[in-house]
Coordinates of C-alpha atoms and ligand atoms in Angstrom, one line a residue:
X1 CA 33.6 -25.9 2.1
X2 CA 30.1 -26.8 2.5
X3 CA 28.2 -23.7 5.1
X4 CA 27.2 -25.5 8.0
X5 CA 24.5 -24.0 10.1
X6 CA 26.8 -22.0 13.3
X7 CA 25.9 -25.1 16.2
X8 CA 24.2 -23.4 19.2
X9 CA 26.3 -24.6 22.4
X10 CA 23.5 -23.0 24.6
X11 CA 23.4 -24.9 28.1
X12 CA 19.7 -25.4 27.1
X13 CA 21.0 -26.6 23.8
X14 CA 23.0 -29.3 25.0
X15 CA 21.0 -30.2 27.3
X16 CA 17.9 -30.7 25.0
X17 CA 20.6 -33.0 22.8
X18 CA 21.5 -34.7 26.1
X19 CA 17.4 -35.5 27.0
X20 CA 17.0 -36.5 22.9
X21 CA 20.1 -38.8 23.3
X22 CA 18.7 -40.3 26.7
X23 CA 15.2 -40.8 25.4
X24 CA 16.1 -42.5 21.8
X25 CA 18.5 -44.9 23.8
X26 CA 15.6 -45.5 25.8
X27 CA 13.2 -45.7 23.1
X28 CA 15.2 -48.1 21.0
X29 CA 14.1 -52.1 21.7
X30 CA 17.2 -54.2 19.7
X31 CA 20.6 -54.2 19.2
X32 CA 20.5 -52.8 15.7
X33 CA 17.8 -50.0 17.0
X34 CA 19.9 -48.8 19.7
X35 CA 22.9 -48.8 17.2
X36 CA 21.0 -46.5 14.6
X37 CA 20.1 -44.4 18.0
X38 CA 24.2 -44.3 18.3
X39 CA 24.8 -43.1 14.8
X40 CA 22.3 -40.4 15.1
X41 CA 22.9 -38.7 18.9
X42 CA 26.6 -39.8 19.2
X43 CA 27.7 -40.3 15.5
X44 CA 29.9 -38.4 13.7
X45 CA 27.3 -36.2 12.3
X46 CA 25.3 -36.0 15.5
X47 CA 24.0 -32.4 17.3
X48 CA 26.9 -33.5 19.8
X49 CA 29.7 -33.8 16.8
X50 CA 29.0 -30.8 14.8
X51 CA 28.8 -28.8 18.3
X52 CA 32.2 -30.3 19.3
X53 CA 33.8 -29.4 16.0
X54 CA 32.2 -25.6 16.7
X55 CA 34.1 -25.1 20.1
X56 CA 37.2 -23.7 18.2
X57 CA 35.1 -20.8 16.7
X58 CA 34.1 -19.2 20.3
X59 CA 36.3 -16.7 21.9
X60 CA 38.6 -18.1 24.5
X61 CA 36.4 -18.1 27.9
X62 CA 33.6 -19.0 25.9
X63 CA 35.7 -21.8 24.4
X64 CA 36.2 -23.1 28.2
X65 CA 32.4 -23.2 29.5
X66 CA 31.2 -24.5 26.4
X67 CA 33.8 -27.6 26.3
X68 CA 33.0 -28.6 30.0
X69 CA 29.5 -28.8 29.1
X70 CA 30.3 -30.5 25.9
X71 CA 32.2 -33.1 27.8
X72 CA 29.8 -33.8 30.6
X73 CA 27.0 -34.2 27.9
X74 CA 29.1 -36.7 26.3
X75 CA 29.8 -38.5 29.5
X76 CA 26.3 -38.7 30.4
X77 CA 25.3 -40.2 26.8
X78 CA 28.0 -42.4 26.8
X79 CA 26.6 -43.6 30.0
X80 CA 23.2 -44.3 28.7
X81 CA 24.9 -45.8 25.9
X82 CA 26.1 -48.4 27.6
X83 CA 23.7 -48.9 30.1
X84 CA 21.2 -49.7 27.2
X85 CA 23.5 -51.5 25.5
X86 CA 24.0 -53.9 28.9
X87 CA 20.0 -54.4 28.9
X88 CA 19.3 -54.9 25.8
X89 CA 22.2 -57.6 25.1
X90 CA 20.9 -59.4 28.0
X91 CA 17.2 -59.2 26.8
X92 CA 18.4 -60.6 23.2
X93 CA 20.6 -63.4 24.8
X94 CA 17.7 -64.5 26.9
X95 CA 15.4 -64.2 24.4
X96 CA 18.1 -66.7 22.2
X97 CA 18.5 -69.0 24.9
X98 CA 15.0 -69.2 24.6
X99 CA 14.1 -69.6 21.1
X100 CA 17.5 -71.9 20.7
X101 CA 16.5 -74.4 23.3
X102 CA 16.8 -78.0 22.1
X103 CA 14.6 -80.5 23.4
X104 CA 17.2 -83.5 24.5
X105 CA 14.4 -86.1 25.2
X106 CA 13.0 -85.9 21.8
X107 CA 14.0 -89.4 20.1
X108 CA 16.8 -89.0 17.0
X109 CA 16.6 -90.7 13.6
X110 CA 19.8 -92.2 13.2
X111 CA 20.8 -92.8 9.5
X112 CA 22.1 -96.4 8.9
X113 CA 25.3 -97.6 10.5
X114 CA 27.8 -100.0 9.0
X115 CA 29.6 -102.4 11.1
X116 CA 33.2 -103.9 10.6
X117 CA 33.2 -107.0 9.0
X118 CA 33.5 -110.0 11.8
X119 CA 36.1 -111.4 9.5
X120 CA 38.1 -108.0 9.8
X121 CA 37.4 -107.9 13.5
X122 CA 38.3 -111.6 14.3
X123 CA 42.1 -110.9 12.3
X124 CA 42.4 -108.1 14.6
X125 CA 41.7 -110.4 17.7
X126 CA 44.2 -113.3 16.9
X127 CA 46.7 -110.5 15.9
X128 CA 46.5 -109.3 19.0
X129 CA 46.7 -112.4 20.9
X130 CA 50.3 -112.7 19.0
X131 CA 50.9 -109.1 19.3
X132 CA 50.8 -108.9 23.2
X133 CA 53.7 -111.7 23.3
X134 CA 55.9 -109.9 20.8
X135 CA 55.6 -111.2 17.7
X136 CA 54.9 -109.0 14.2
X137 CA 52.4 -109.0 11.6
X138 CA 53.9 -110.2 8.4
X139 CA 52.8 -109.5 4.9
X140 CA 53.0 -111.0 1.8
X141 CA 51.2 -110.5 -1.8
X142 CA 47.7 -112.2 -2.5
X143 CA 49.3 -113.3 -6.7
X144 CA 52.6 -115.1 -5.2
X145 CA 55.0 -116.9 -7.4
X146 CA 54.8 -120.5 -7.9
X147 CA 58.3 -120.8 -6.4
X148 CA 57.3 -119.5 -2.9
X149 CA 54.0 -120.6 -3.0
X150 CA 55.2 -124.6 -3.1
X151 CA 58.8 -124.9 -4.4
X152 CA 60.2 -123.3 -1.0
X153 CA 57.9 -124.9 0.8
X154 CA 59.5 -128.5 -0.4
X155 CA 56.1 -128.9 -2.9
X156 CA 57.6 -131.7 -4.9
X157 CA 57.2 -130.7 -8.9
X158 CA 54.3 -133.2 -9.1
X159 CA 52.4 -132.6 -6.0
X160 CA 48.9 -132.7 -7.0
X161 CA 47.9 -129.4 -5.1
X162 CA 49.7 -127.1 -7.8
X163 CA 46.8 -128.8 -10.4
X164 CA 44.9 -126.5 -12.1
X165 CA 41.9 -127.9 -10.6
X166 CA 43.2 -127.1 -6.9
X167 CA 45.2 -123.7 -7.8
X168 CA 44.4 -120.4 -9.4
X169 CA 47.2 -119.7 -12.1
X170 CA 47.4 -116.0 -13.0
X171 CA 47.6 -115.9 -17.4
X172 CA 50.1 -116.9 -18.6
X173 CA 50.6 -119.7 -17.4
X174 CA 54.5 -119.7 -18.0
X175 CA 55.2 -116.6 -15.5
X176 CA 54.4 -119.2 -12.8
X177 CA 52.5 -116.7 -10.9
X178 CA 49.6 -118.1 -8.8
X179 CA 46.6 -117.0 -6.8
X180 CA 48.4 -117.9 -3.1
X181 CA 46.5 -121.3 -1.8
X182 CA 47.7 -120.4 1.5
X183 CA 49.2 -118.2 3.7
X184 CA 52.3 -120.7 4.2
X185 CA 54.3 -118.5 1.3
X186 CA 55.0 -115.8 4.5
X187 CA 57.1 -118.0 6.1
X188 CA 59.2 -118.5 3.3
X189 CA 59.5 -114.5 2.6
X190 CA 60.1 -114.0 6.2
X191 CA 62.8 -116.1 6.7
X192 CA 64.2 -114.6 3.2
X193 CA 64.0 -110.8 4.5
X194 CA 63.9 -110.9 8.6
X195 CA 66.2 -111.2 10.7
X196 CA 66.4 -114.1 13.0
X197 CA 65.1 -114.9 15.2
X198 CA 61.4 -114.8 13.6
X199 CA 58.3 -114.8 15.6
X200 CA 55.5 -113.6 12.9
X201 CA 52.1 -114.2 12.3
X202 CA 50.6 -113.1 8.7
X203 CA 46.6 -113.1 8.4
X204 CA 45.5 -112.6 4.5
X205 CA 43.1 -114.1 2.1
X206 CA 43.7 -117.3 0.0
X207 CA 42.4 -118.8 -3.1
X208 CA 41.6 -122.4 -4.4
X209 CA 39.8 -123.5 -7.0
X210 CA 36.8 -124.4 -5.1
X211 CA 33.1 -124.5 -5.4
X212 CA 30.8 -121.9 -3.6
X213 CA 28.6 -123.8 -0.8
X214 CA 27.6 -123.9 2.9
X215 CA 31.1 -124.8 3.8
X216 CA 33.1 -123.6 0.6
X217 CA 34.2 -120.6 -0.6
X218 CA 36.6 -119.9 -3.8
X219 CA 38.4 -117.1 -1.2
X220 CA 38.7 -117.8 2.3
X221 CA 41.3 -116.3 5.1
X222 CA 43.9 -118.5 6.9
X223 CA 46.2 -116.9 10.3
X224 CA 49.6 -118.2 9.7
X225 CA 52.1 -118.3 12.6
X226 CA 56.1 -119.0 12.1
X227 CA 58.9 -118.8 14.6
X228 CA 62.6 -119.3 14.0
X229 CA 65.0 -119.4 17.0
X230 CA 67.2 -121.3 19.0
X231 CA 66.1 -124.6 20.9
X232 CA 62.5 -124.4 19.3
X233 CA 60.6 -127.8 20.1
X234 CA 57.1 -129.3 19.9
X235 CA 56.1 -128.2 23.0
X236 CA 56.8 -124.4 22.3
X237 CA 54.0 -125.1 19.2
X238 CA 51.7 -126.7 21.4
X239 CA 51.6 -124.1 23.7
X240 CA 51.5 -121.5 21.6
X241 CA 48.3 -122.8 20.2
X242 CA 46.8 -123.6 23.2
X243 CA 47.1 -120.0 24.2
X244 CA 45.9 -119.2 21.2
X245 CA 42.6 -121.4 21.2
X246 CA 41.8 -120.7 25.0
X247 CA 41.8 -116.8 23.6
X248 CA 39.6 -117.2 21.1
X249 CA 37.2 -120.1 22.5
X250 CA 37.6 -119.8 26.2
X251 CA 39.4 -121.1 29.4
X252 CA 38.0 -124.6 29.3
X253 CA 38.8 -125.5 25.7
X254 CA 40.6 -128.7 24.7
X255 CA 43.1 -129.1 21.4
X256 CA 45.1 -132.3 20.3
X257 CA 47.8 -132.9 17.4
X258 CA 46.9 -135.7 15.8
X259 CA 49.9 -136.8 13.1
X260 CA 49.4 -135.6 9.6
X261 CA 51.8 -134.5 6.7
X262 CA 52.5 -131.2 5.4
X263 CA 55.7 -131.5 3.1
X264 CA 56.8 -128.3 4.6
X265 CA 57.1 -129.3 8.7
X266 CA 58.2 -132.7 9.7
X267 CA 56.7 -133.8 12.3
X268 CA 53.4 -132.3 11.2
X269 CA 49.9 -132.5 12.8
X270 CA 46.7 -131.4 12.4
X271 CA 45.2 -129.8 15.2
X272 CA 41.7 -130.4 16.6
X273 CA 39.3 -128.5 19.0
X274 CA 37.2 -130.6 21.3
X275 CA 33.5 -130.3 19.8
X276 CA 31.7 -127.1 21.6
X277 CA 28.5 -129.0 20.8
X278 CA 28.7 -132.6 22.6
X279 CA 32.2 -132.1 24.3
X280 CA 32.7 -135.7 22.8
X281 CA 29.6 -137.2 24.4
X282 CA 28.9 -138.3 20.8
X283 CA 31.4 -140.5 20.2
X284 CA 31.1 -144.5 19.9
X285 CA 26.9 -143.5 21.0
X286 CA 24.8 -143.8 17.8
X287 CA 21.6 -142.4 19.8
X288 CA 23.1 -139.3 20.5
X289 CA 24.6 -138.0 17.2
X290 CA 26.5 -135.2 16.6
X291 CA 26.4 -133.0 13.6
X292 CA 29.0 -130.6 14.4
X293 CA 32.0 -132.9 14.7
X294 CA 30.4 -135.9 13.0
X295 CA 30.2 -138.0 16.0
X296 CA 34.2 -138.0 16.2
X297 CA 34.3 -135.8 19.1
X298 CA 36.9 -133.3 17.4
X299 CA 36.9 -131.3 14.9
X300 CA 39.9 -129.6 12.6
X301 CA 41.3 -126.2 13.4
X302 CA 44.2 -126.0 11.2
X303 CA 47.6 -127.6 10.3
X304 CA 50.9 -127.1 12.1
X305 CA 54.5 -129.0 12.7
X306 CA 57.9 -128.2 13.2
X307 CA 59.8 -126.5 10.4
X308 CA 60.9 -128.8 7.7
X309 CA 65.1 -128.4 7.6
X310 CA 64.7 -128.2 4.0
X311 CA 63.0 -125.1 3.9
X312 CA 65.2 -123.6 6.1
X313 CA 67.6 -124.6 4.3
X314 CA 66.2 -123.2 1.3
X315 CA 65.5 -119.8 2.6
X316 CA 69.4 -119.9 3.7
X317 CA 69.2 -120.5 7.5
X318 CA 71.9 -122.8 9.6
X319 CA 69.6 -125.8 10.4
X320 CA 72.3 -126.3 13.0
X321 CA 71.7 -123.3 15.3
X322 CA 67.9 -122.4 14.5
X323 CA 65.0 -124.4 14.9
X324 CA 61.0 -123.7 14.2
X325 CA 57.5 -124.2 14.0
X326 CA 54.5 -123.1 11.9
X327 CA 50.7 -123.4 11.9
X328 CA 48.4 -121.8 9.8
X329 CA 44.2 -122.5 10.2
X330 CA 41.5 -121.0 8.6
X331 CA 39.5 -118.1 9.6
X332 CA 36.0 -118.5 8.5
X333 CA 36.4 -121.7 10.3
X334 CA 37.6 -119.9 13.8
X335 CA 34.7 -117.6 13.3
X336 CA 32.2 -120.2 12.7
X337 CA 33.6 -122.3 15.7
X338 CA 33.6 -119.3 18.1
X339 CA 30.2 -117.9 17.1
X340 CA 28.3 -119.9 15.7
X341 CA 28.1 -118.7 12.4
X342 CA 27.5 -122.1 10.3
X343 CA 27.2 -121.0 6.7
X344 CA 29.9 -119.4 5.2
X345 CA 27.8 -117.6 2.1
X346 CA 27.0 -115.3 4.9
X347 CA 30.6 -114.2 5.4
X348 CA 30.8 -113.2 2.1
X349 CA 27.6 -111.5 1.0
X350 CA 28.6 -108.9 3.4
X351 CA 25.1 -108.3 4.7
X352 CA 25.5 -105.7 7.5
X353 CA 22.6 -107.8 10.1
X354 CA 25.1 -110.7 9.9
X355 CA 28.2 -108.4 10.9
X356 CA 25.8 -107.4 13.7
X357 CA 24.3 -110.5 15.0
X358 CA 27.9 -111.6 15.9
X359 CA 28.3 -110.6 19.6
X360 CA 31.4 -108.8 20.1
X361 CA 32.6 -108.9 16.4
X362 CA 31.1 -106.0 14.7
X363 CA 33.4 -103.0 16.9
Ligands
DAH401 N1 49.2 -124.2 4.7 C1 48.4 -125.3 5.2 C2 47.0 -125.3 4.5 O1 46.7 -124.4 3.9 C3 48.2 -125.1 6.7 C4 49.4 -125.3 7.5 C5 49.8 -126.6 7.8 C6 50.2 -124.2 7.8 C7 51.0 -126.8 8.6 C8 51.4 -124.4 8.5 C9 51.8 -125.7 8.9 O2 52.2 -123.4 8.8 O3 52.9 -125.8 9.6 O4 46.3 -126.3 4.7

């Protein structure tokens, strides 16, 4: 046992450690000088510790006095203790708020922003206009077999679009596995996997064999739209994509079906969107041209028609209960139509200002 010197429990004692405590609380100007003051006047091996620890040596009466002084020394450092404590966190909280403060008006450097590509945004607009009536988003792969790509869709064997100069084969060209041309090939996996009735829309991208220009592109995007059901007529289709255009163009805008063929609906049609530009002010008056619509007052959305029986038939469905119809149109050429956005190189160079120019597109 180490000799420790015998502590003197004096009333002047104590008090003297009592007025050394007070004065190094009050001395100390931090958090971590105060706690050093701690260590040393109420610490384990402070004058106040070792004292304690000596009570148990004195004779009994002794032992009384000298532990009620002991214990209202400690209360009045304890006191101190915190009292300090109180004033000095408030000082070093102030002083934080102080040197912490952030200056909100100062202008921020943002780094660059992407946007969403208007193409991406626009698929989730027409979606929606579907999706709020009930229909589904259908899928289907972007390398489709030949078969569902044309043969289902009643593509006779010769039908010049399966050319090599029109369509993509995938190598080799025996596994009769092609680059999709459209997004028609949906309708025929819907009807082979969903149950009836149908009412789906698939958006995707297509390929064709095509030349890159103002108005061209090798890979393009086309909204496809097929419902199956009972009693399904020509005027369900017309109104479906009149609902349709007045969503994406507007209230006032005017569509026709002008007669057309598609070997996969019959009747088929083509519809048109009254021209934005001359609202057919153009037409049959040479000095007042039109570019947008050639001078025809209309120009091409997309193709639709009523289901051909034979390709519900081929995708095993009673042509004597169910009906349908189908329409498919381009993207690019809705997004060009509804903002303006005239050359298609600049929906695929995927230049961020172009996303951004497009009011409303770029969410
Ligand atoms: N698949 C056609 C195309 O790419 C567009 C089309 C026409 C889709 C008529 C249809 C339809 O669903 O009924 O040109």
């Amino acid at each position: 046992m180490p000799s420790e010197q015998p502590a003197d429990l004096s009333p002047a004692a104590i008090d003297r450690m009592v007025a050394e405590a007070l004065a190094a609380f009050a001395a100390a100007s931090s958090g971590a000088e105060l706690k050093a003051a701690r260590a040393a006047h109420a610490g384990e091996r402070s004058p106040l510790s070792l004292a304690n620890r000596a009570i148990g040596t004195l004779p009994g009466p002794e032992r009384k006095d000298a532990g009620q002084r002991l214990g209202a020394a400690r209360a009045a450092i304890n006191t101190a203790l915190s009292a300090r404590e109180a004033e000095i966190g408030a000082a070093e909280l102030q002083q934080r708020l102080i040197d912490e403060r952030i200056d909100v008006t100062l202008p921020v450097e943002l780094g660059p922003e992407g946007a969403r590509h208007p193409i991406t945004a626009l698929i989730d607009l027409m979606s929606d206009v579907f999706l709020d009536m009930g229909w589904e988003v259908a899928e289907g792969p972007e390398a489709e077999g030949e078969w569902l790509n044309f043969d289902a869709l009643n593509f006779t064997p010769e039908h010049p679009a399966r050319f090599t100069s029109d369509t993509l084969f995938v190598a080799p060209l025996e596994n009769h596995v092609v680059l999709r041309t459209h997004t028609s090939p949906v309708q025929a996996r819907s009807m082979l996997t969903r149950e009836l009735p149908i009412y789906v829309v698939c958006p995707g991208k297509v390929y064709r064999a095509d030349e890159f220009d103002a108005t061209h592109v090798p890979v393009f995007h086309q909204l496809e739209g097929l419902v199956v059901d009972k009693g399904i007529t020509l005027a369900h289709l017309k109104g479906t994509l009149d609902h349709l255009a007045s969503s994406m163009f507007g209230d006032g805008i005017e569509t026709r079906m002008r007669p057309h063929y598609f070997p996969f609906t019959e009747p088929s049609a083509e519809v048109d969107l009254k021209c934005f530009v001359c609202h057919g002010a153009s037409v049959g008056n040479p000095d007042a041209p039109c570019r947008t619509c050639k001078s025809q007052g209309w120009i091409e959305w997309g193709g639709c028609g009523v289901v051909n029986p034979r390709v519900l038939t081929a995708c095993g469905i009673d042509t004597d209960v169910y009906s349908g119809f189908a329409f498919g149109m381009g993207i690019e050429r809705t997004l060009m139509f509804r903002n303006n956005a005239a050359d298609m190189r600049d929906m695929v160079e995927g230049d961020v200002r172009f996303s951004r120019s497009l009011k409303g597109m770029a969410r």
